[in-house]
mmCIF file of C-alpha atoms and ligand atoms in Angstrom:
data_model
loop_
_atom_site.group_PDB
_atom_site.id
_atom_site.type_symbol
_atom_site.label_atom_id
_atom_site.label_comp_id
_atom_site.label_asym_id
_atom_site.label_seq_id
_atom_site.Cartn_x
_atom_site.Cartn_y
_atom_site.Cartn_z
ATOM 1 C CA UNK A 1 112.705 121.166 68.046
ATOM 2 C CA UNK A 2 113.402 121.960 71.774
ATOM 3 C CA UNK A 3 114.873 119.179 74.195
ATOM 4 C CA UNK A 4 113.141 119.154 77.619
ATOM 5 C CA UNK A 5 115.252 118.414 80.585
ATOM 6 C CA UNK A 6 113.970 117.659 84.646
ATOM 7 C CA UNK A 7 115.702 120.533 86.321
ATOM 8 C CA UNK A 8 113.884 119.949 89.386
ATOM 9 C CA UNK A 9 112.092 117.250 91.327
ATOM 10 C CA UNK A 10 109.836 117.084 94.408
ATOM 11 C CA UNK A 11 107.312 115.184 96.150
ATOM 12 C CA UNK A 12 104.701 114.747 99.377
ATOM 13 C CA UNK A 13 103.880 111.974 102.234
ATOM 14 C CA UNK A 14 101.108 111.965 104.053
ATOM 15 C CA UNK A 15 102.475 111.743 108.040
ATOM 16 C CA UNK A 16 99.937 109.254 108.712
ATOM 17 C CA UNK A 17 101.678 105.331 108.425
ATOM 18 C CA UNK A 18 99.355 102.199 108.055
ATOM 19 C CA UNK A 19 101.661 98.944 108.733
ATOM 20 C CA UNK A 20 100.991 95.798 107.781
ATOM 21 C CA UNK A 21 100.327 94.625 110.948
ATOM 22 C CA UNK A 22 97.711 97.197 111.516
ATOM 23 C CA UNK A 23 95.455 95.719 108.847
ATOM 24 C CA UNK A 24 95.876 92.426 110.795
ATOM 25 C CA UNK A 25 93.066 93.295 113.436
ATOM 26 C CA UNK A 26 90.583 94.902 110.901
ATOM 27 C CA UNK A 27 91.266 92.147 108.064
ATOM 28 C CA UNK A 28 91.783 88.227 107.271
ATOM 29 C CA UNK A 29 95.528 88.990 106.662
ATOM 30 C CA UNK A 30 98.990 88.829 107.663
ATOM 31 C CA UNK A 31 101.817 91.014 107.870
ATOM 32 C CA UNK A 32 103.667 87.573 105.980
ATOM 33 C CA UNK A 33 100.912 87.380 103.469
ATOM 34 C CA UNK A 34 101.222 90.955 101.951
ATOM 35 C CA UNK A 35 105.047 91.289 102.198
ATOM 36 C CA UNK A 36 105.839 87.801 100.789
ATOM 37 C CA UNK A 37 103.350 88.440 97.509
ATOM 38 C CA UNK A 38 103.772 92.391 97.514
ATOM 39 C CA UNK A 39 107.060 93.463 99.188
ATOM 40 C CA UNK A 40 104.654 96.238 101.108
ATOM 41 C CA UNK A 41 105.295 97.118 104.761
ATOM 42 C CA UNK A 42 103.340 100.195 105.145
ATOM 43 C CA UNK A 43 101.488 102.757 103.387
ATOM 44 C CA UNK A 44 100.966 106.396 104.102
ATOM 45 C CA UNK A 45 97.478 107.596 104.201
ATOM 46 C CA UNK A 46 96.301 111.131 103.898
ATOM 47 C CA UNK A 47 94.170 112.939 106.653
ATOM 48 C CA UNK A 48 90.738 113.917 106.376
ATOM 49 C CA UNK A 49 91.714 117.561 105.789
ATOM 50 C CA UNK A 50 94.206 117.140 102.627
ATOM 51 C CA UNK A 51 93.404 115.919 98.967
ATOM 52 C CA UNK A 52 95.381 115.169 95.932
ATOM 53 C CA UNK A 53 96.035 119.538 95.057
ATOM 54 C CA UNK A 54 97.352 119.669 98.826
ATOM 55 C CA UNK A 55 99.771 117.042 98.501
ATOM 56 C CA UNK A 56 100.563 118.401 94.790
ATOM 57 C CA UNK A 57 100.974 121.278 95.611
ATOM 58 C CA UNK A 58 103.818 120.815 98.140
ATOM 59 C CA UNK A 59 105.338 118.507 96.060
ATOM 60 C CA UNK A 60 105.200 120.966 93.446
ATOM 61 C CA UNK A 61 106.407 123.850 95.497
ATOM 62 C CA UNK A 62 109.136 121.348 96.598
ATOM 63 C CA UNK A 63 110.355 120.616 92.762
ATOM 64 C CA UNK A 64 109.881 124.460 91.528
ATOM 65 C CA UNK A 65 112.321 125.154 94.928
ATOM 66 C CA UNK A 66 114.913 122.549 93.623
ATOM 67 C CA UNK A 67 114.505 124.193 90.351
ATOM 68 C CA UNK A 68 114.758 127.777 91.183
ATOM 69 C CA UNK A 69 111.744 128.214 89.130
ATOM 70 C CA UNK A 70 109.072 130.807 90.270
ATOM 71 C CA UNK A 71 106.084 129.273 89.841
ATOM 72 C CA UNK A 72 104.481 132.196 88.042
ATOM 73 C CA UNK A 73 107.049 131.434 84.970
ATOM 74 C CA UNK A 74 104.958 127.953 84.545
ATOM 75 C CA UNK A 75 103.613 127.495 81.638
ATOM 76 C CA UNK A 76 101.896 123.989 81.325
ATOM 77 C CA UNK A 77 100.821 122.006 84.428
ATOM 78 C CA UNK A 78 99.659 118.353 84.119
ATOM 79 C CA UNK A 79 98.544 115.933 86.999
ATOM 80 C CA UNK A 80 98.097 111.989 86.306
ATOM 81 C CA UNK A 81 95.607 111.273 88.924
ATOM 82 C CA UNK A 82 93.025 108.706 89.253
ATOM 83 C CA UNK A 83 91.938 110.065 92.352
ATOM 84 C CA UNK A 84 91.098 113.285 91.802
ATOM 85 C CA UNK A 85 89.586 115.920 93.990
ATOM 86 C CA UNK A 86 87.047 116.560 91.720
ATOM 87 C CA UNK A 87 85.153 115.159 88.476
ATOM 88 C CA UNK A 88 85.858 118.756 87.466
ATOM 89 C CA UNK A 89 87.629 121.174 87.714
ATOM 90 C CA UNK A 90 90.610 119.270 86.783
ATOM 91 C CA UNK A 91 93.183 118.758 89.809
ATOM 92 C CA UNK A 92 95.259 120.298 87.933
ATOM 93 C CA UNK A 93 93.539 123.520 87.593
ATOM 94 C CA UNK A 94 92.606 123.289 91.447
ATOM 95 C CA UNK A 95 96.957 123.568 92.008
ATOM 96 C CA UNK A 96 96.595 125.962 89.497
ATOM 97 C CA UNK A 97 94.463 128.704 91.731
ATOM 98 C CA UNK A 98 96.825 126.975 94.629
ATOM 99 C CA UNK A 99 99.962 128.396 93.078
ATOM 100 C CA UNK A 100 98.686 131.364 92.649
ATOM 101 C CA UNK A 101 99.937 130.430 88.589
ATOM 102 C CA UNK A 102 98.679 133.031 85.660
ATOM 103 C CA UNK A 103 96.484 131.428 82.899
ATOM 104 C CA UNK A 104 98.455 128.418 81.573
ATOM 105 C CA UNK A 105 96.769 125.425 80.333
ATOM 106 C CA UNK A 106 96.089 122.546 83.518
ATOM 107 C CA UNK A 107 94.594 119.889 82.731
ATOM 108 C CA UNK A 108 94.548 116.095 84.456
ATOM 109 C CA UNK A 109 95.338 112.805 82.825
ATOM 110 C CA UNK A 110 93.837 109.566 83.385
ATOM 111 C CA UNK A 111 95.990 106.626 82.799
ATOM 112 C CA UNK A 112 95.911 105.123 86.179
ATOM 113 C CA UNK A 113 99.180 104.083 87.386
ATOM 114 C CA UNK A 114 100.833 105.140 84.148
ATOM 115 C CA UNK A 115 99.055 108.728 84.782
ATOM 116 C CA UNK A 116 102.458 110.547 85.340
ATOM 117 C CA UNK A 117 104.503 108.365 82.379
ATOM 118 C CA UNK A 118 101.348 109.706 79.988
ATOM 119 C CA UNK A 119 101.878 113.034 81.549
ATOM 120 C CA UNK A 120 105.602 113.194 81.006
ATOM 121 C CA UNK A 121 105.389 112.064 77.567
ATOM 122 C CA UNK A 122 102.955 114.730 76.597
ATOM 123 C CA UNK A 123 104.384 117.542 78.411
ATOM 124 C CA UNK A 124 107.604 116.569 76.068
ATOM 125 C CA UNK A 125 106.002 116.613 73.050
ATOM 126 C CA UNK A 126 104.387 120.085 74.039
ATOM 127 C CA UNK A 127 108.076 121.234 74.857
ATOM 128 C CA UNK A 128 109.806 119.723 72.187
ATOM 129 C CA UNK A 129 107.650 121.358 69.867
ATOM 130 C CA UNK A 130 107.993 124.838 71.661
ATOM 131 C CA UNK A 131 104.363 124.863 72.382
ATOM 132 C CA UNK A 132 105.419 125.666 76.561
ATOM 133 C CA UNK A 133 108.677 126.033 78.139
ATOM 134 C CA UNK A 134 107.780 125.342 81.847
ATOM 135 C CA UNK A 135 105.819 122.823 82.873
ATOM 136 C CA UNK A 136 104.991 120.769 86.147
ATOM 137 C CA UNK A 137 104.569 117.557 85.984
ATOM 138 C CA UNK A 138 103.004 115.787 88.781
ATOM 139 C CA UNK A 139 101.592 112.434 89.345
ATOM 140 C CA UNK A 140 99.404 112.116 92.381
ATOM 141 C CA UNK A 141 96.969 110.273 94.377
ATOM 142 C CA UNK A 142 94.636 109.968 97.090
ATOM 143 C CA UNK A 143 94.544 106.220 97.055
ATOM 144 C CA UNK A 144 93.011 105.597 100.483
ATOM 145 C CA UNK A 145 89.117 107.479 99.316
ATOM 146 C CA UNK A 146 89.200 104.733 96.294
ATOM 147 C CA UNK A 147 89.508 101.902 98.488
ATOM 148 C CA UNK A 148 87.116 99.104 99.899
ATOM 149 C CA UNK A 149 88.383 98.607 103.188
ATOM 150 C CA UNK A 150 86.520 95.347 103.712
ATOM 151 C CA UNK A 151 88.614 93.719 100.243
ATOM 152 C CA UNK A 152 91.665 92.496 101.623
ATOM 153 C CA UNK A 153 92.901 91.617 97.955
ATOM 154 C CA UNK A 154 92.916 95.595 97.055
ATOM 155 C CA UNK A 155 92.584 98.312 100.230
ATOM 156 C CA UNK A 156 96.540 96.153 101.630
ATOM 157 C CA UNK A 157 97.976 96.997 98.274
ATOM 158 C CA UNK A 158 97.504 100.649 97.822
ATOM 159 C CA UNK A 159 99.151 104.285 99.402
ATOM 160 C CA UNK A 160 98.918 107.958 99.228
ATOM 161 C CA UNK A 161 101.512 110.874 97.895
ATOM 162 C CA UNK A 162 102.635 113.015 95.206
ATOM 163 C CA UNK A 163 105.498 113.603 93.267
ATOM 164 C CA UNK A 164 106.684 116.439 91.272
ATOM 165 C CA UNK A 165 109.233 117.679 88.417
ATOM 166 C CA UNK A 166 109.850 120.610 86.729
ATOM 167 C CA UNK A 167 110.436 119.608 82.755
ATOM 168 C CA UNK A 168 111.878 122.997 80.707
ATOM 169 C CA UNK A 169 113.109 123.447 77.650
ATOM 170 C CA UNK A 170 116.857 123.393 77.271
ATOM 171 C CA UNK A 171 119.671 123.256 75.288
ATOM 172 C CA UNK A 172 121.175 119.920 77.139
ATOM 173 C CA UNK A 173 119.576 116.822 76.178
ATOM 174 C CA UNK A 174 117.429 115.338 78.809
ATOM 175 C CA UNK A 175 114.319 113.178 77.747
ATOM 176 C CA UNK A 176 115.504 110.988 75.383
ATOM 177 C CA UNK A 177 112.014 109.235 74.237
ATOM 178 C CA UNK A 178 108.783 108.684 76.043
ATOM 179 C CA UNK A 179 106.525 105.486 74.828
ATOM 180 C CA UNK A 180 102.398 105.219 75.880
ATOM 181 C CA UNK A 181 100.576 102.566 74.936
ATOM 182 C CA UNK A 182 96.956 101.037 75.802
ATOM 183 C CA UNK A 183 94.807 98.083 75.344
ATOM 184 C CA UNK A 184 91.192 98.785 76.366
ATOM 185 C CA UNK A 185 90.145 94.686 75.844
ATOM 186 C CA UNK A 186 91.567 94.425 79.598
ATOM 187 C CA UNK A 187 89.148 97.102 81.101
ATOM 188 C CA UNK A 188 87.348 94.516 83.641
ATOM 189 C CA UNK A 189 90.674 93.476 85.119
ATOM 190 C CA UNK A 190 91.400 96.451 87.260
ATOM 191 C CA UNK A 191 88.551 99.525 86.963
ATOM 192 C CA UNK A 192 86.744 102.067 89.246
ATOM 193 C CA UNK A 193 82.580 102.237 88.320
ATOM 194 C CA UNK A 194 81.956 105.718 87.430
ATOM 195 C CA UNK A 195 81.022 107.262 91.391
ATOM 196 C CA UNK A 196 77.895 109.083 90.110
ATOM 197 C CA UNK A 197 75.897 106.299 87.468
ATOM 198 C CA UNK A 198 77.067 103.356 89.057
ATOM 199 C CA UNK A 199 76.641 104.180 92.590
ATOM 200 C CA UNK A 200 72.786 104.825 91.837
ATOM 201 C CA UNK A 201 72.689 101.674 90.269
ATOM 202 C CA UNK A 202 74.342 99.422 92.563
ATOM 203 C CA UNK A 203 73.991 101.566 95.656
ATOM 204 C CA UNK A 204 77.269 101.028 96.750
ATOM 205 C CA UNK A 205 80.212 104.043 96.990
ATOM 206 C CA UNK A 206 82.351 103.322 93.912
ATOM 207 C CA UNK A 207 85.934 101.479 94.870
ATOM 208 C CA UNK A 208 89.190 99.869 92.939
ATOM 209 C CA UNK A 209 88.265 96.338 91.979
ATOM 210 C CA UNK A 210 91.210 94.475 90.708
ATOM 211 C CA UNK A 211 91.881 90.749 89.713
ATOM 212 C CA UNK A 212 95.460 90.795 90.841
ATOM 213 C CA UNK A 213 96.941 87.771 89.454
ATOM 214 C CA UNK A 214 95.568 88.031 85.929
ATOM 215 C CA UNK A 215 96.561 91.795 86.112
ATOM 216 C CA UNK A 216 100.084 90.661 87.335
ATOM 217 C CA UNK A 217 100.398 88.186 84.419
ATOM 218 C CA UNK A 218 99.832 90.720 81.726
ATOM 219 C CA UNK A 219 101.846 93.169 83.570
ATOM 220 C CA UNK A 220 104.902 90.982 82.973
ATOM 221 C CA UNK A 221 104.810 90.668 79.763
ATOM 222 C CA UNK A 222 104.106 94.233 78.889
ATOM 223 C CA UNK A 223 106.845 95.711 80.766
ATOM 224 C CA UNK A 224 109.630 93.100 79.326
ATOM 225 C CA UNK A 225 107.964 94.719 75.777
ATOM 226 C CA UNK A 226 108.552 98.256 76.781
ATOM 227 C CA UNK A 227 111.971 97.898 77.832
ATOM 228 C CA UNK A 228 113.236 96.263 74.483
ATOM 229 C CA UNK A 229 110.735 98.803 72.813
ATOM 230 C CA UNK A 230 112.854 101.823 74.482
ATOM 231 C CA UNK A 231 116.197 100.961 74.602
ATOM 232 C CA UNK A 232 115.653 100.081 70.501
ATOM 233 C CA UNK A 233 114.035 103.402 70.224
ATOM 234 C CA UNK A 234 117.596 104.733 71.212
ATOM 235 C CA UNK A 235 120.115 102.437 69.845
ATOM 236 C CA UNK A 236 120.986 102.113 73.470
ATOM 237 C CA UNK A 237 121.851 98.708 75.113
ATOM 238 C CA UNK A 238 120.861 97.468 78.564
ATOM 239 C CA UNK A 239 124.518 97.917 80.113
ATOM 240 C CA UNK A 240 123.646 101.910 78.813
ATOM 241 C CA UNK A 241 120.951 102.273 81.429
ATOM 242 C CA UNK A 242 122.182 103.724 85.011
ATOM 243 C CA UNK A 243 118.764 103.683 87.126
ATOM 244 C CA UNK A 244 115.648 102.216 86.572
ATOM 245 C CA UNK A 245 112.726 103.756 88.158
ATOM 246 C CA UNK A 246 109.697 101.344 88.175
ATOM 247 C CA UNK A 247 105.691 101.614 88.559
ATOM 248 C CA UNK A 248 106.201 100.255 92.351
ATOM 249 C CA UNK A 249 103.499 97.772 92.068
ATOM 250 C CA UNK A 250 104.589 94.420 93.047
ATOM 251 C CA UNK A 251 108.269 93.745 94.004
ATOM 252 C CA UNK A 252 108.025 90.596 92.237
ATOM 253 C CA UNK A 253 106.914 92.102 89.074
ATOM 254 C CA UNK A 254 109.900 95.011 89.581
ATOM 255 C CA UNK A 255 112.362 91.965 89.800
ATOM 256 C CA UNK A 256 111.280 90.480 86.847
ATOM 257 C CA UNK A 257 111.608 93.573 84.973
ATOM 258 C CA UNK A 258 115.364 94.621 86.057
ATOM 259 C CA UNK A 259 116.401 90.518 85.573
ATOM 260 C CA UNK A 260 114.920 90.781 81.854
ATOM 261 C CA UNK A 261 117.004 94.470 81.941
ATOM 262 C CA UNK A 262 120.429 92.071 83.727
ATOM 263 C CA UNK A 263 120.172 95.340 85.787
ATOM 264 C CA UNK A 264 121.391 94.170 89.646
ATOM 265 C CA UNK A 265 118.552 95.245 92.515
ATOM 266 C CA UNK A 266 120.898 98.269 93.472
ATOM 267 C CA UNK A 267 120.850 100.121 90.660
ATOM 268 C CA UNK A 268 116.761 99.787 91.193
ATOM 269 C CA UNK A 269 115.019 102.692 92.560
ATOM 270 C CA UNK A 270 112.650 100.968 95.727
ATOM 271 C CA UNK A 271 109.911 102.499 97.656
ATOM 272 C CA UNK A 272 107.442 99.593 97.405
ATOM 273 C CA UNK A 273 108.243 98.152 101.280
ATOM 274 C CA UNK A 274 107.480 101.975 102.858
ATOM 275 C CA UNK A 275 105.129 103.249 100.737
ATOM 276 C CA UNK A 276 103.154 100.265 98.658
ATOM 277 C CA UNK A 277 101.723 101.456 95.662
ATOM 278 C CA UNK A 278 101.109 105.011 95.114
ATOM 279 C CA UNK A 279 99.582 104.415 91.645
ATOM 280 C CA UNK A 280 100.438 107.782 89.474
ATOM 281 C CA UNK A 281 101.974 108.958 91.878
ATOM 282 C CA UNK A 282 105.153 106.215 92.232
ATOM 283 C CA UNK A 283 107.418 106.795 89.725
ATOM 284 C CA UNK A 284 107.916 110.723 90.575
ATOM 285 C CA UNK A 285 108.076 109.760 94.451
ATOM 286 C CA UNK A 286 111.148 107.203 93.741
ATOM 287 C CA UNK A 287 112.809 109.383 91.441
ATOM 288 C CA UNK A 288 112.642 112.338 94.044
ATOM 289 C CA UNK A 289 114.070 109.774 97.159
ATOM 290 C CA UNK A 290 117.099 108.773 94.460
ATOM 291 C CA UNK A 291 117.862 112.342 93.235
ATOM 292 C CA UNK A 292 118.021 114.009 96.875
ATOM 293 C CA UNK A 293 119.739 110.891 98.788
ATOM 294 C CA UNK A 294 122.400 111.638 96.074
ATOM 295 C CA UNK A 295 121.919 108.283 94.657
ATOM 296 C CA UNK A 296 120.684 109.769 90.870
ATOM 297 C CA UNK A 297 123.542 112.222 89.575
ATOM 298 C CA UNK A 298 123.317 114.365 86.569
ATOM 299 C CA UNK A 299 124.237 113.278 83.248
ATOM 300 C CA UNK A 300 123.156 109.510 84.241
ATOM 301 C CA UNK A 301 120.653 107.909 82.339
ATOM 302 C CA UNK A 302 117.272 106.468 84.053
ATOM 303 C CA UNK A 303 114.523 104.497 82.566
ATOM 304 C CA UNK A 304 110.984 104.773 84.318
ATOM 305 C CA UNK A 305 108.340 102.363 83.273
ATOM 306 C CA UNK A 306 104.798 101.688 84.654
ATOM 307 C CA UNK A 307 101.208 99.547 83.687
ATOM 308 C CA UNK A 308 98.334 100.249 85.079
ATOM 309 C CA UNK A 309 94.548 100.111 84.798
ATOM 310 C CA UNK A 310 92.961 99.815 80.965
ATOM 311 C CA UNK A 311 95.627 98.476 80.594
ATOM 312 C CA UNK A 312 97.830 101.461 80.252
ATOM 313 C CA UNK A 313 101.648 101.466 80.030
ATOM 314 C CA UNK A 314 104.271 103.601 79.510
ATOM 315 C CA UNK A 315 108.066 104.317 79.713
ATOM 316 C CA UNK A 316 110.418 107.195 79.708
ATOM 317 C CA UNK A 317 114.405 107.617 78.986
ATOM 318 C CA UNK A 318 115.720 110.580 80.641
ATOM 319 C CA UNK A 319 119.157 111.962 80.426
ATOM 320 C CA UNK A 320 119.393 113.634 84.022
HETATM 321 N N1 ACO B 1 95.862 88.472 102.834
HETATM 322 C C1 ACO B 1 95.727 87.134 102.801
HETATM 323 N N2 ACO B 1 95.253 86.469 101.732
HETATM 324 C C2 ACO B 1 94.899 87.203 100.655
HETATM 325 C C3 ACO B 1 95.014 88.610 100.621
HETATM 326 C C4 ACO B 1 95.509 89.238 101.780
HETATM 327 N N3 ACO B 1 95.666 90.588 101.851
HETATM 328 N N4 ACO B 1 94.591 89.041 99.411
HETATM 329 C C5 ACO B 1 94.235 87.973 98.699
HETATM 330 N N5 ACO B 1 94.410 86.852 99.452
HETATM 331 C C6 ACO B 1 94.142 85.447 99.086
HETATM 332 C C7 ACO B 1 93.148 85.325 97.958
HETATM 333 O O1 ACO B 1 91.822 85.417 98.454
HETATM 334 C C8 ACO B 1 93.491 83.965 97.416
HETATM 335 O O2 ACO B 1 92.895 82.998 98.255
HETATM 336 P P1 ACO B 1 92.258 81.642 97.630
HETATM 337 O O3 ACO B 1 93.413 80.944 96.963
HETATM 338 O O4 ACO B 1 91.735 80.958 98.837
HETATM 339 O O5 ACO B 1 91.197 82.109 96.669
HETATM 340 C C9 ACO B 1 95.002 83.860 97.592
HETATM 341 O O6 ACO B 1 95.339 84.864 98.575
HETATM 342 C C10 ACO B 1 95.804 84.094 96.322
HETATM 343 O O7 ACO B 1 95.309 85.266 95.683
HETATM 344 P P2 ACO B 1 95.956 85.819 94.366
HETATM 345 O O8 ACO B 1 95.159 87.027 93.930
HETATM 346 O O9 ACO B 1 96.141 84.706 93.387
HETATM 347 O O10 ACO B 1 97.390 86.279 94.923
HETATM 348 P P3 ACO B 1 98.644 86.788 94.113
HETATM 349 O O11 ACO B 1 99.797 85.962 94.425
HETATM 350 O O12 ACO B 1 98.326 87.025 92.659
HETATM 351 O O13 ACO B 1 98.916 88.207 94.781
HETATM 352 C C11 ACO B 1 98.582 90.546 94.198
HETATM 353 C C12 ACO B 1 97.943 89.239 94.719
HETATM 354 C C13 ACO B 1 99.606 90.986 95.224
HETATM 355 C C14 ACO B 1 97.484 91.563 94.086
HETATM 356 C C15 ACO B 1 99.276 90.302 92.840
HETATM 357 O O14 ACO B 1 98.415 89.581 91.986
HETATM 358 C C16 ACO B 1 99.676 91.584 92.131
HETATM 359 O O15 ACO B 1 100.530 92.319 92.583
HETATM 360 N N6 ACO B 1 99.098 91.833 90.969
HETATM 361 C C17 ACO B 1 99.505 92.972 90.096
HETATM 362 C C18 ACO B 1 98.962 94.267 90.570
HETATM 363 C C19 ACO B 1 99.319 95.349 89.571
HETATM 364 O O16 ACO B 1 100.381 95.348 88.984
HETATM 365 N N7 ACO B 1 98.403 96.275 89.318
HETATM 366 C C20 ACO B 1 98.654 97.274 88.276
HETATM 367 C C21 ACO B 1 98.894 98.581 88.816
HETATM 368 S S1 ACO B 1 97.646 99.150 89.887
HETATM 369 C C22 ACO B 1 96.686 100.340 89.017
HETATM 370 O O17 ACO B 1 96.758 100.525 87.844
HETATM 371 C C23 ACO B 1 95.693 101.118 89.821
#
């Protein structure tokens, strides 16, 4: 059994910034409306020429830099996207022929906003069982081509980006557990139609459709779950955890989650009001921002957590 640390971390913005405000003259909104119920400001929003590989692939590039890791020594690369630029190839394979990387396995997972907790978690077990001993793992998503911009409940909530890490195998401990779970019974509550049946059917371009405050209810819950379910998994206690690294979905829901960890706001990794939610893509973003503002130091102990779309959840207890 291997242990599989983060020795590197990096991540991608789109330059282009939608505020608020800007959604104000296309929408029936307000800039008070969206941050009061979502803590959002702005989004970023790719241009017409990038995807989900460009942006992973500079966010990779950016996280094999940090981890002087040559990307030809990779040996496992796995994207959680829900946005991907393809049906197939994966997007991971698509960074693959981008980074110029030999024959390694890529392949993409789908676990909506818990797509780069799922991909963590099995990129450890492929380490910790010494079947790789470099792999990227990258969550990331082009948000913005999934949206109806006419559903004011959705299109206001959502960004763009990508975020990065290196995970290797190592004789320092680093992830101390990962935890996935699913329950399919909530698959109406927040789903994309499949783009190529369902837009023949209903004739309309497939988008996010998402009942937000029975998804927010659930969302709760689950995430209180996970963090007992974690820190029990390690004989750890709250007061053990330094950082904790959210799904940045909903401030409200993030507040509710580091009150039921007695964790104060500061030792809570934000992005929410700059970059709304980047689905998969979140949790590697914030833990990028923490680790290279300085705020993150190695040795400390950071638990990431998201729920998305199935419902999918997930969490993660890394020794950095
Ligand atoms: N501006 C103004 N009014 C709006 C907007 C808007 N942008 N959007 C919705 N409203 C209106 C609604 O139409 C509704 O009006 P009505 O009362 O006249 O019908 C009213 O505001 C209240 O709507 P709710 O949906 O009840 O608002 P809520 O307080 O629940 O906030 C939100 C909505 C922000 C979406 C919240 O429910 C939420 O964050 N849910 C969780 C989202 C989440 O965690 N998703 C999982 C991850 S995402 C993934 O997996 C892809």
């Amino acid at each position: 059994m291997f242990n599989a640390k983060i020795t590197g971390t990096g991540s991608y913005l789109p330059e282009k910034i939608v505020t608020n405000k800007d959604f104000e003259s296309i929408l029936d909104t307000t800039d008070e409306w969206i941050y009061a119920r979502t803590g959002i400001r702005q989004r970023h929003v790719i241009a017409e020429h990038e995807t989900t590989s460009s942006m992973a692939e500079i966010a990779a590039k950016n996280a094999l830099d940090a981890a002087g890791v040559d990307a030809s020594d990779i040996d496992l690369i796995i994207i959680g996207t829900s946005s991907p630029d393809r049906i197939f190839p994966s997007t991971a394979c698509i960074l693959q022929n981008r980074l110029g990387v030999g024959d390694c396995a890529a392949f993409d997972v789908q676990a909506a906003c818990s797509g780069f907790i799922y991909a963590l978690g099995i990129a450890h077990q492929f380490i910790k069982s010494g079947g790789a001993k470099k792999a990227l793992v990258i969550g990331a998503e082009a948000n913005s081509r999934i949206l109806d911009y006419s559903d004011r409940s959705t299109c206001v909530i959502f960004g763009d980006g990508a975020g990065a890490v290196v995970l290797e195998a190592s004789e320092e401990v680093g992830i101390l557990s990962t935890h996935m779970h699913s329950d399919g019974q909530y698959k109406d509550l927040l789903y994309i139609n499949n783009p190529i049946k369902d837009q023949q059917q209903d004739g309309e371009n497939a988008h996010m459709t998402m009942l937000g405050n029975d998804v927010y209810k659930v969302a709760v819950k689950t995430l209180s779950r996970i963090v007992d379910e974690t820190l029990e998994a390690n004989n750890m206690t709250k007061s053990d955890v330094d950082w904790l690294i959210p799904h940045q979905a909903n401030i409200r829901i993030i507040s509710s989650v580091a009150k039921k960890l007695k964790m104060p706001m500061e030792r809570v990794v934000l992005t929410i009001e700059e970059q709304g939610n980047t689905s998969a893509a979140s949790v590697p973003l914030a833990l990028d921002l923490a680790v290279r503002d300085g705020r993150i130091k190695k040795g400390e102990t950071v638990l990431m957590e998201a729920f998305g779309g199935g419902f999918v959840w997930g969490s993660a207890l890394v020794k950095m």
